[in-house]
Short mmCIF file of C-alpha atoms in Angstrom, two decimals:
data_model
loop_
_atom_site.label_atom_id
_atom_site.label_comp_id
_atom_site.label_asym_id
_atom_site.label_seq_id
_atom_site.Cartn_x
_atom_site.Cartn_y
_atom_site.Cartn_z
CA MET A 1 117.50 102.57 128.60
CA TYR A 2 120.04 103.25 126.27
CA ASP A 3 121.90 106.58 125.05
CA GLY A 4 120.25 108.98 122.47
CA PRO A 5 119.74 107.60 118.84
CA VAL A 6 119.77 103.90 120.14
CA GLN A 7 117.36 104.73 122.46
CA ASP A 8 115.35 105.76 119.70
CA LEU A 9 116.32 103.62 117.44
CA ILE A 10 113.90 101.26 119.54
CA ASP A 11 111.57 103.95 120.90
CA GLU A 12 110.38 104.41 116.21
CA LEU A 13 110.39 100.01 116.18
CA GLY A 14 108.56 98.93 119.71
CA ARG A 15 105.89 101.62 117.81
CA LEU A 16 105.11 99.07 114.61
CA PRO A 17 101.94 96.33 115.05
CA GLY A 18 102.97 93.73 117.23
CA VAL A 19 106.29 94.89 117.87
CA GLY A 20 107.37 94.73 122.07
CA PRO A 21 110.16 96.79 123.65
CA LYS A 22 112.25 93.42 123.72
CA SER A 23 111.46 92.04 120.10
CA ALA A 24 112.44 96.04 119.25
CA GLN A 25 115.32 96.23 121.57
CA ARG A 26 116.50 93.06 119.44
CA ILE A 27 115.73 94.44 115.99
CA ALA A 28 117.84 98.02 117.13
CA PHE A 29 120.89 96.02 117.85
CA TRP A 30 120.05 93.53 114.50
CA LEU A 31 120.08 96.90 112.75
CA LEU A 32 123.70 98.34 114.46
CA GLU A 33 125.34 95.15 113.75
CA GLN A 34 124.73 95.39 109.58
CA PRO A 35 126.89 97.62 107.27
CA GLN A 36 125.84 101.17 106.05
CA ALA A 37 125.26 99.97 103.01
CA ASP A 38 122.57 96.95 103.75
CA ILE A 39 121.21 100.04 106.55
CA GLU A 40 121.28 103.15 104.12
CA ARG A 41 119.03 100.13 101.62
CA LEU A 42 116.51 99.78 104.23
CA ALA A 43 116.33 103.59 104.79
CA ALA A 44 116.00 104.41 100.42
CA VAL A 45 113.36 101.11 100.38
CA LEU A 46 111.25 102.71 103.46
CA MET A 47 111.74 106.58 101.85
CA THR A 48 110.45 104.67 98.09
CA VAL A 49 107.09 102.45 99.50
CA LYS A 50 107.09 106.41 101.38
CA GLU A 51 106.54 108.33 98.75
CA HIS A 52 105.59 105.78 95.69
CA THR A 53 102.82 104.64 97.16
CA ARG A 54 98.93 105.73 97.39
CA MET A 55 95.17 103.71 96.96
CA CYS A 56 93.72 102.89 93.43
CA SER A 57 91.30 104.86 92.65
CA VAL A 58 89.18 102.49 91.48
CA CYS A 59 89.12 99.51 94.64
CA PHE A 60 91.18 101.80 97.28
CA ASN A 61 94.28 98.78 97.88
CA VAL A 62 97.68 99.67 97.41
CA THR A 63 99.72 100.76 94.41
CA ASP A 64 102.40 102.12 92.71
CA GLU A 65 100.45 102.95 89.87
CA GLN A 66 96.42 105.04 89.45
CA THR A 67 94.93 101.41 89.24
CA CYS A 68 96.16 98.48 90.90
CA ARG A 69 97.03 96.21 88.90
CA ILE A 70 93.67 93.36 89.96
CA CYS A 71 91.27 96.90 88.36
CA ARG A 72 93.72 96.54 84.91
CA ASP A 73 93.44 93.49 84.13
CA PRO A 74 91.49 92.58 81.58
CA ARG A 75 90.58 89.39 82.83
CA ARG A 76 88.47 89.42 86.04
CA ASP A 77 85.63 88.81 86.16
CA ARG A 78 83.29 92.62 86.98
CA SER A 79 80.38 90.81 87.71
CA LEU A 80 81.84 89.87 90.98
CA ILE A 81 82.66 92.67 93.96
CA CYS A 82 84.32 91.46 96.73
CA VAL A 83 84.24 93.72 99.86
CA VAL A 84 87.92 93.13 102.42
CA GLU A 85 88.81 95.52 105.44
CA GLU A 86 92.56 96.12 104.56
CA SER A 87 94.65 95.15 100.80
CA LYS A 88 96.00 92.05 102.78
CA ASP A 89 92.84 90.62 102.40
CA VAL A 90 93.93 90.99 98.97
CA VAL A 91 97.01 88.97 99.37
CA ALA A 92 95.55 86.18 101.55
CA ILE A 93 92.12 85.97 99.12
CA GLU A 94 94.63 86.52 96.04
CA ARG A 95 96.94 83.20 97.28
CA THR A 96 93.81 80.68 97.56
CA ARG A 97 93.46 80.96 93.57
CA GLU A 98 89.23 81.09 94.21
CA PHE A 99 88.45 84.52 93.65
CA HIS A 100 88.65 85.66 89.53
CA GLY A 101 86.43 89.52 90.65
CA LEU A 102 87.59 92.90 91.37
CA TYR A 103 88.11 94.47 95.09
CA HIS A 104 86.13 97.05 97.26
CA VAL A 105 89.69 97.92 99.96
CA LEU A 106 87.43 98.90 102.73
CA GLY A 107 90.16 100.40 104.85
CA GLY A 108 89.02 98.48 107.61
CA SER A 109 86.15 98.11 109.93
CA ILE A 110 83.39 99.53 112.57
CA SER A 111 84.39 99.57 116.20
CA PRO A 112 82.49 102.00 118.37
CA ILE A 113 85.28 101.45 120.74
CA ASP A 114 87.79 103.07 118.58
CA GLY A 115 85.73 105.70 117.54
CA ARG A 116 85.20 104.02 114.00
CA GLY A 117 82.36 104.81 112.01
CA PRO A 118 80.34 104.04 109.17
CA GLY A 119 81.49 107.32 107.69
CA ASP A 120 85.92 106.98 108.21
CA LEU A 121 85.41 103.81 105.90
CA ARG A 122 84.91 103.07 102.47
CA ILE A 123 80.85 102.88 101.64
CA ALA A 124 79.88 104.82 99.72
CA GLU A 125 82.69 105.07 97.37
CA LEU A 126 81.51 101.01 96.97
CA VAL A 127 77.92 102.29 96.25
CA ARG A 128 79.10 104.20 93.98
CA ARG A 129 80.49 101.50 92.55
CA LEU A 130 77.09 99.49 92.58
CA SER A 131 76.22 102.25 89.40
CA ASP A 132 77.79 100.31 87.04
CA PRO A 133 75.66 98.11 85.14
CA ALA A 134 77.86 94.91 85.57
CA VAL A 135 78.32 94.38 88.94
CA GLU A 136 76.08 91.54 90.02
CA GLU A 137 77.16 90.43 92.85
CA VAL A 138 78.99 92.03 96.35
CA ILE A 139 80.87 89.44 98.23
CA LEU A 140 81.43 90.36 102.47
CA ALA A 141 84.40 89.44 102.62
CA THR A 142 85.00 91.29 106.86
CA ASN A 143 87.30 89.14 109.15
CA PRO A 144 84.86 86.15 111.70
CA ASN A 145 85.31 89.43 114.21
CA LEU A 146 82.65 90.98 116.53
CA GLU A 147 83.96 94.39 114.51
CA GLY A 148 84.25 92.46 111.12
CA GLU A 149 80.26 91.48 111.79
CA ALA A 150 78.71 94.79 112.70
CA THR A 151 80.54 95.86 108.93
CA ALA A 152 79.37 93.56 107.40
CA THR A 153 76.16 93.44 108.67
CA TYR A 154 75.78 97.25 107.98
CA ILE A 155 76.47 96.95 103.77
CA SER A 156 73.91 93.20 103.93
CA ARG A 157 71.26 95.83 105.08
CA LEU A 158 72.23 99.14 103.30
CA LEU A 159 72.72 97.52 100.27
CA ALA A 160 69.62 94.82 101.12
CA ASP A 161 66.98 96.90 97.89
CA THR A 162 70.46 97.69 95.72
CA PRO A 163 67.99 95.80 92.30
CA GLY A 164 70.25 94.04 90.59
CA ILE A 165 72.95 93.25 93.43
CA ARG A 166 72.61 89.92 95.73
CA VAL A 167 75.08 90.64 98.48
CA SER A 168 77.03 87.44 99.91
CA LYS A 169 79.27 86.38 102.54
CA LEU A 170 81.79 84.28 103.55
CA ALA A 171 80.98 80.17 104.57
CA SER A 172 81.69 79.59 108.23
CA GLY A 173 85.42 77.56 108.35
CA LEU A 174 87.24 80.77 109.29
CA PRO A 175 86.80 80.68 112.96
CA VAL A 176 85.55 83.66 115.20
CA GLY A 177 88.08 86.38 116.44
CA GLY A 178 90.37 85.62 114.19
CA ASP A 179 91.87 87.71 111.14
CA LEU A 180 91.36 86.77 106.95
CA GLU A 181 95.71 87.26 106.30
CA TYR A 182 96.33 84.63 108.73
CA ALA A 183 93.48 81.66 107.90
CA ASP A 184 95.33 79.42 105.54
CA ASP A 185 94.58 78.72 101.82
CA VAL A 186 92.34 75.91 101.50
CA THR A 187 90.01 77.22 104.50
CA LEU A 188 90.13 80.68 103.04
CA GLY A 189 88.90 79.77 99.49
CA ARG A 190 86.27 76.62 100.46
CA ALA A 191 84.60 79.79 102.36
CA PHE A 192 84.56 81.46 99.46
CA ASN A 193 83.08 78.51 96.67
CA GLY A 194 81.17 77.82 100.14
CA ARG A 195 79.27 81.36 100.53
CA ARG A 196 75.76 82.02 101.14
CA TYR A 197 74.15 85.08 99.29
CA VAL A 198 72.43 87.71 102.89
CA GLY A 199 68.67 86.75 102.93
CA ASP A 200 68.90 83.22 102.17
CA GLU A 201 69.08 83.01 105.84
#
């Protein structure tokens, strides 16, 4: 235990995902060694991102405007909506340069252990988007783990009878139990190209 503010900083850093007690201590002391101007710039950036970042009113991706750059881009294919769990998954898919449609960010996955059900996700908003006659296909790109598969199954069943909408899932090749953000670009790109339609299995 350290005195006052130093321990407070270590405790706060330890709350970050993937940062254990030793890493938090190492980061805290690294920060203490930095020039005052660098620390003030970091603090300003943290405040700015919190104040100015919002969710896109269409797809719920993170943005600093009313709608994100992807939804505003007239070159995107409006017939395709790729459903992902988090905004970081959008970044992972965009890196592949294989997908040119729109996205829908659910805000998580169905997880009874964590007390998160379908009503806690943006599934109702997805269904509302399907009233747009331009939409022809929904691609389920949830993480290939238990929660992601449960979420994809729930949505595919929900949309099974939606007229004019095909539902597909990413192809195999993604590791079971992994997260999209850690998949390499080639594997993720091939999964997109080899996606299968729900109901054709």
